[in-house]
Coordinates of C-alpha atoms in Angstrom, one line a residue:
M5 CA -2.8 -0.2 -18.7
K6 CA -3.9 2.4 -16.1
K7 CA -6.0 1.1 -13.3
E8 CA -9.4 2.8 -12.8
F9 CA -10.4 3.9 -9.3
A10 CA -13.6 5.4 -7.9
V11 CA -13.5 7.4 -4.7
I12 CA -16.8 7.9 -2.9
G13 CA -16.8 10.7 -0.4
L14 CA -14.5 13.7 -1.0
G15 CA -13.9 14.9 2.6
R16 CA -10.4 15.3 4.0
F17 CA -9.7 11.5 3.8
G18 CA -11.3 10.7 0.5
G19 CA -9.8 13.9 -1.0
S20 CA -6.3 12.9 0.1
I21 CA -6.6 9.5 -1.6
C22 CA -8.1 11.0 -4.7
R23 CA -5.2 13.5 -5.0
A24 CA -2.6 10.8 -4.3
L25 CA -4.1 8.4 -6.9
V26 CA -4.1 11.1 -9.5
E27 CA -0.4 11.9 -8.7
E28 CA 0.3 8.2 -9.3
G29 CA -1.1 8.6 -12.8
M30 CA -4.3 6.7 -12.2
E31 CA -7.8 7.3 -13.7
V32 CA -10.0 8.4 -10.9
L33 CA -13.8 9.0 -10.7
A34 CA -14.6 11.2 -7.8
I35 CA -18.1 11.0 -6.3
D36 CA -19.8 13.0 -3.5
N37 CA -23.4 14.2 -2.8
N38 CA -22.0 17.7 -2.1
E39 CA -21.9 19.8 -5.2
D40 CA -19.2 22.2 -3.9
R41 CA -16.8 19.3 -3.2
V42 CA -17.4 17.8 -6.6
N43 CA -16.7 21.1 -8.2
E44 CA -13.4 21.3 -6.3
F45 CA -12.3 18.0 -7.6
S46 CA -13.5 18.5 -11.2
M47 CA -10.1 19.9 -12.0
I48 CA -8.2 17.2 -10.1
A49 CA -9.9 13.8 -10.9
S50 CA -10.4 12.3 -14.3
H51 CA -14.2 12.7 -13.7
A52 CA -16.1 14.2 -10.8
V53 CA -19.9 13.7 -10.3
V54 CA -22.6 14.5 -7.8
G55 CA -24.3 11.3 -6.7
D56 CA -26.1 9.5 -3.8
T57 CA -24.4 6.1 -3.7
T58 CA -27.0 4.7 -1.4
D59 CA -29.3 4.7 -4.4
E60 CA -28.6 1.6 -6.5
S61 CA -29.9 3.1 -9.7
V62 CA -27.4 6.0 -9.3
V63 CA -24.5 3.6 -8.7
K64 CA -25.5 1.5 -11.8
S65 CA -25.7 4.6 -14.0
L66 CA -22.1 5.5 -13.0
G67 CA -20.8 2.1 -14.3
I68 CA -18.9 1.5 -11.1
R69 CA -18.9 -2.3 -11.5
N70 CA -16.3 -1.8 -14.2
F71 CA -13.8 -0.1 -12.0
D72 CA -10.8 -2.0 -10.7
H73 CA -11.1 -0.6 -7.2
V74 CA -13.6 1.5 -5.3
I75 CA -12.7 3.4 -2.2
I76 CA -15.6 4.3 0.1
A77 CA -14.6 7.3 2.2
I78 CA -18.0 8.5 3.3
G79 CA -17.7 10.9 6.4
D80 CA -19.7 10.3 9.5
N81 CA -22.8 8.6 8.0
I82 CA -22.1 5.0 8.9
Q83 CA -25.5 3.8 7.5
A84 CA -24.6 5.3 4.1
S85 CA -21.2 3.7 4.2
I86 CA -22.7 0.3 4.9
L87 CA -25.4 0.6 2.3
T88 CA -23.0 1.7 -0.3
T89 CA -20.7 -1.2 0.4
L90 CA -23.6 -3.7 0.1
I91 CA -24.7 -2.2 -3.2
L92 CA -21.2 -2.4 -4.6
K93 CA -20.8 -6.0 -3.4
E94 CA -24.1 -7.0 -5.1
L95 CA -23.0 -5.3 -8.3
G96 CA -19.8 -7.4 -8.3
V97 CA -17.2 -4.7 -7.8
K98 CA -13.7 -6.4 -7.9
K99 CA -12.2 -4.7 -4.9
I100 CA -13.7 -2.4 -2.2
T101 CA -11.8 -0.5 0.4
V102 CA -13.9 1.2 3.1
K103 CA -13.2 3.9 5.7
A104 CA -14.4 2.8 9.1
Q105 CA -15.5 5.1 11.9
N106 CA -14.8 2.6 14.7
D107 CA -14.2 -1.0 15.5
Y108 CA -17.9 -1.9 15.4
H109 CA -18.3 -0.3 12.0
E110 CA -15.2 -2.3 10.8
K111 CA -16.8 -5.6 12.0
V112 CA -20.0 -4.9 10.0
L113 CA -18.1 -3.9 6.9
R114 CA -16.0 -7.1 7.0
K115 CA -19.1 -9.2 7.5
I116 CA -20.8 -7.8 4.4
G117 CA -17.7 -8.3 2.3
A118 CA -15.5 -5.3 2.3
D119 CA -12.0 -6.3 1.0
Q120 CA -10.1 -3.8 3.0
V121 CA -11.1 -1.7 5.9
V122 CA -9.0 1.3 7.0
H123 CA -9.1 3.8 9.9
P124 CA -8.1 7.3 8.9
E125 CA -6.5 7.9 12.2
R126 CA -4.2 4.9 11.7
D127 CA -3.6 5.0 8.0
M128 CA -2.7 8.0 5.8
G129 CA -4.4 8.4 2.4
R130 CA -1.1 8.6 0.6
R131 CA 0.1 5.3 2.1
I132 CA -3.1 3.5 1.1
A133 CA -3.0 4.9 -2.4
H134 CA 0.5 3.7 -2.9
N135 CA -0.3 0.2 -1.7
I136 CA -3.4 -0.2 -3.9
V137 CA -1.6 1.0 -7.0
S138 CA 1.3 -1.4 -6.9
N139 CA 0.8 -5.2 -6.8
N140 CA 4.4 -5.6 -5.7
V141 CA 4.3 -3.2 -2.7
L142 CA 3.3 -4.8 0.6
D143 CA 3.8 -1.9 2.9
Y144 CA 4.7 1.8 2.7
L145 CA 5.8 4.0 5.5
E146 CA 6.5 7.7 5.1
L147 CA 9.6 8.9 6.9
S148 CA 9.1 12.5 5.6
D149 CA 7.4 14.4 2.8
Q150 CA 10.0 13.0 0.4
H151 CA 11.4 9.8 1.9
S152 CA 9.9 6.4 2.7
I153 CA 10.5 2.8 3.6
V154 CA 8.8 0.3 1.3
E155 CA 8.4 -3.4 1.3
I156 CA 8.6 -4.8 -2.3
V157 CA 8.0 -8.4 -3.3
A158 CA 10.8 -9.7 -5.6
N159 CA 9.6 -11.0 -8.9
E160 CA 11.2 -13.0 -11.7
K161 CA 13.0 -9.9 -13.0
L162 CA 15.1 -9.7 -9.7
A163 CA 15.3 -13.4 -8.8
G164 CA 18.7 -14.9 -9.3
Y165 CA 20.6 -11.7 -9.3
T166 CA 22.9 -10.6 -6.4
L167 CA 22.7 -7.1 -5.0
I168 CA 26.0 -6.2 -6.6
D169 CA 24.6 -7.4 -10.0
L170 CA 21.6 -5.1 -9.7
D171 CA 23.7 -2.2 -8.4
I172 CA 20.5 -0.6 -7.1
R173 CA 22.1 2.1 -5.0
A174 CA 24.2 3.4 -7.9
K175 CA 21.3 3.2 -10.5
Y176 CA 18.4 4.4 -8.3
G177 CA 19.9 6.0 -5.2
I178 CA 18.0 3.7 -2.9
N179 CA 19.2 1.1 -0.4
I180 CA 18.0 -2.5 0.4
V181 CA 18.4 -2.5 4.2
A182 CA 16.9 -6.0 4.8
I183 CA 15.5 -9.0 3.1
K184 CA 12.6 -11.1 4.5
R185 CA 12.9 -14.7 3.3
K186 CA 10.1 -16.9 4.6
Q187 CA 10.7 -16.9 8.4
D188 CA 14.2 -15.3 8.2
I189 CA 15.2 -11.7 8.1
I190 CA 18.6 -10.8 6.6
V191 CA 19.6 -7.4 8.0
S192 CA 22.1 -5.3 6.0
P193 CA 22.5 -8.0 3.3
M194 CA 25.9 -8.5 1.8
A195 CA 26.6 -7.4 -1.8
D196 CA 26.8 -11.1 -2.9
E197 CA 23.4 -12.0 -1.5
R198 CA 21.4 -13.6 -4.3
I199 CA 17.7 -12.6 -4.4
Q200 CA 15.1 -15.3 -4.5
I201 CA 11.6 -15.1 -6.0
N202 CA 9.1 -13.8 -3.4
D203 CA 11.8 -12.3 -1.2
I204 CA 10.5 -9.2 0.5
L205 CA 12.9 -6.4 -0.1
I206 CA 12.8 -3.6 2.5
V207 CA 13.9 -0.5 0.6
I208 CA 14.6 3.0 1.9
G209 CA 15.1 6.1 -0.1
A210 CA 13.6 9.2 -1.7
D211 CA 10.0 8.6 -3.0
I212 CA 11.0 9.7 -6.5
D213 CA 13.8 7.1 -6.6
I214 CA 11.7 4.3 -5.2
N215 CA 9.0 5.1 -7.8
R216 CA 11.6 4.9 -10.6
F217 CA 12.8 1.5 -9.3
E218 CA 9.2 0.2 -9.1
K219 CA 8.3 1.3 -12.6
K220 CA 11.5 0.2 -14.3
V221 CA 12.3 -3.0 -12.5
M222 CA 9.0 -4.3 -11.0
S223 CA 6.6 -3.6 -13.9

């Protein structure tokens, strides 16, 4: 089933996450108190609404507690960001990711229960979107517009097979450049290396090929 996301705040950062989640095929509710921004995203997101998320009655009316993940990307209004986070926590939202303006803001957000705090200057919207969509992806680093390095946790579908058995390079056009196994890192693993459950595979390749591998093998 598709995961359902809500993005609160459709500025540059929130907008980039909204677009990236839609590109990943997710259901996205886009929320902002600026009508022009909401109109812009009405053709992009699954739903786009004008709303003040510091008003608990508004948040309840949107049914946000039923969403899998809410991303709070409110701009410079730290008070609105904190109040929105508090309201979502009290409503029992499963997972909340919040954009922080500075380290102090992050400390407050973590104290009131934000599950993940991000700094736009350190994290790109596309990278965050990729991480929160896939349960198997631990980290995601863009090398270019079309190529990335991704850390993927090996599940039971991969465990027990050697790299030559899987023939990932021929089938998907990607390369496993290293395997993290507990405290060890196997760089340039041999073709007869057998994958173990919970190994972390460090994969490099074109985004389209990595996505094919994730969807067919990791789902």
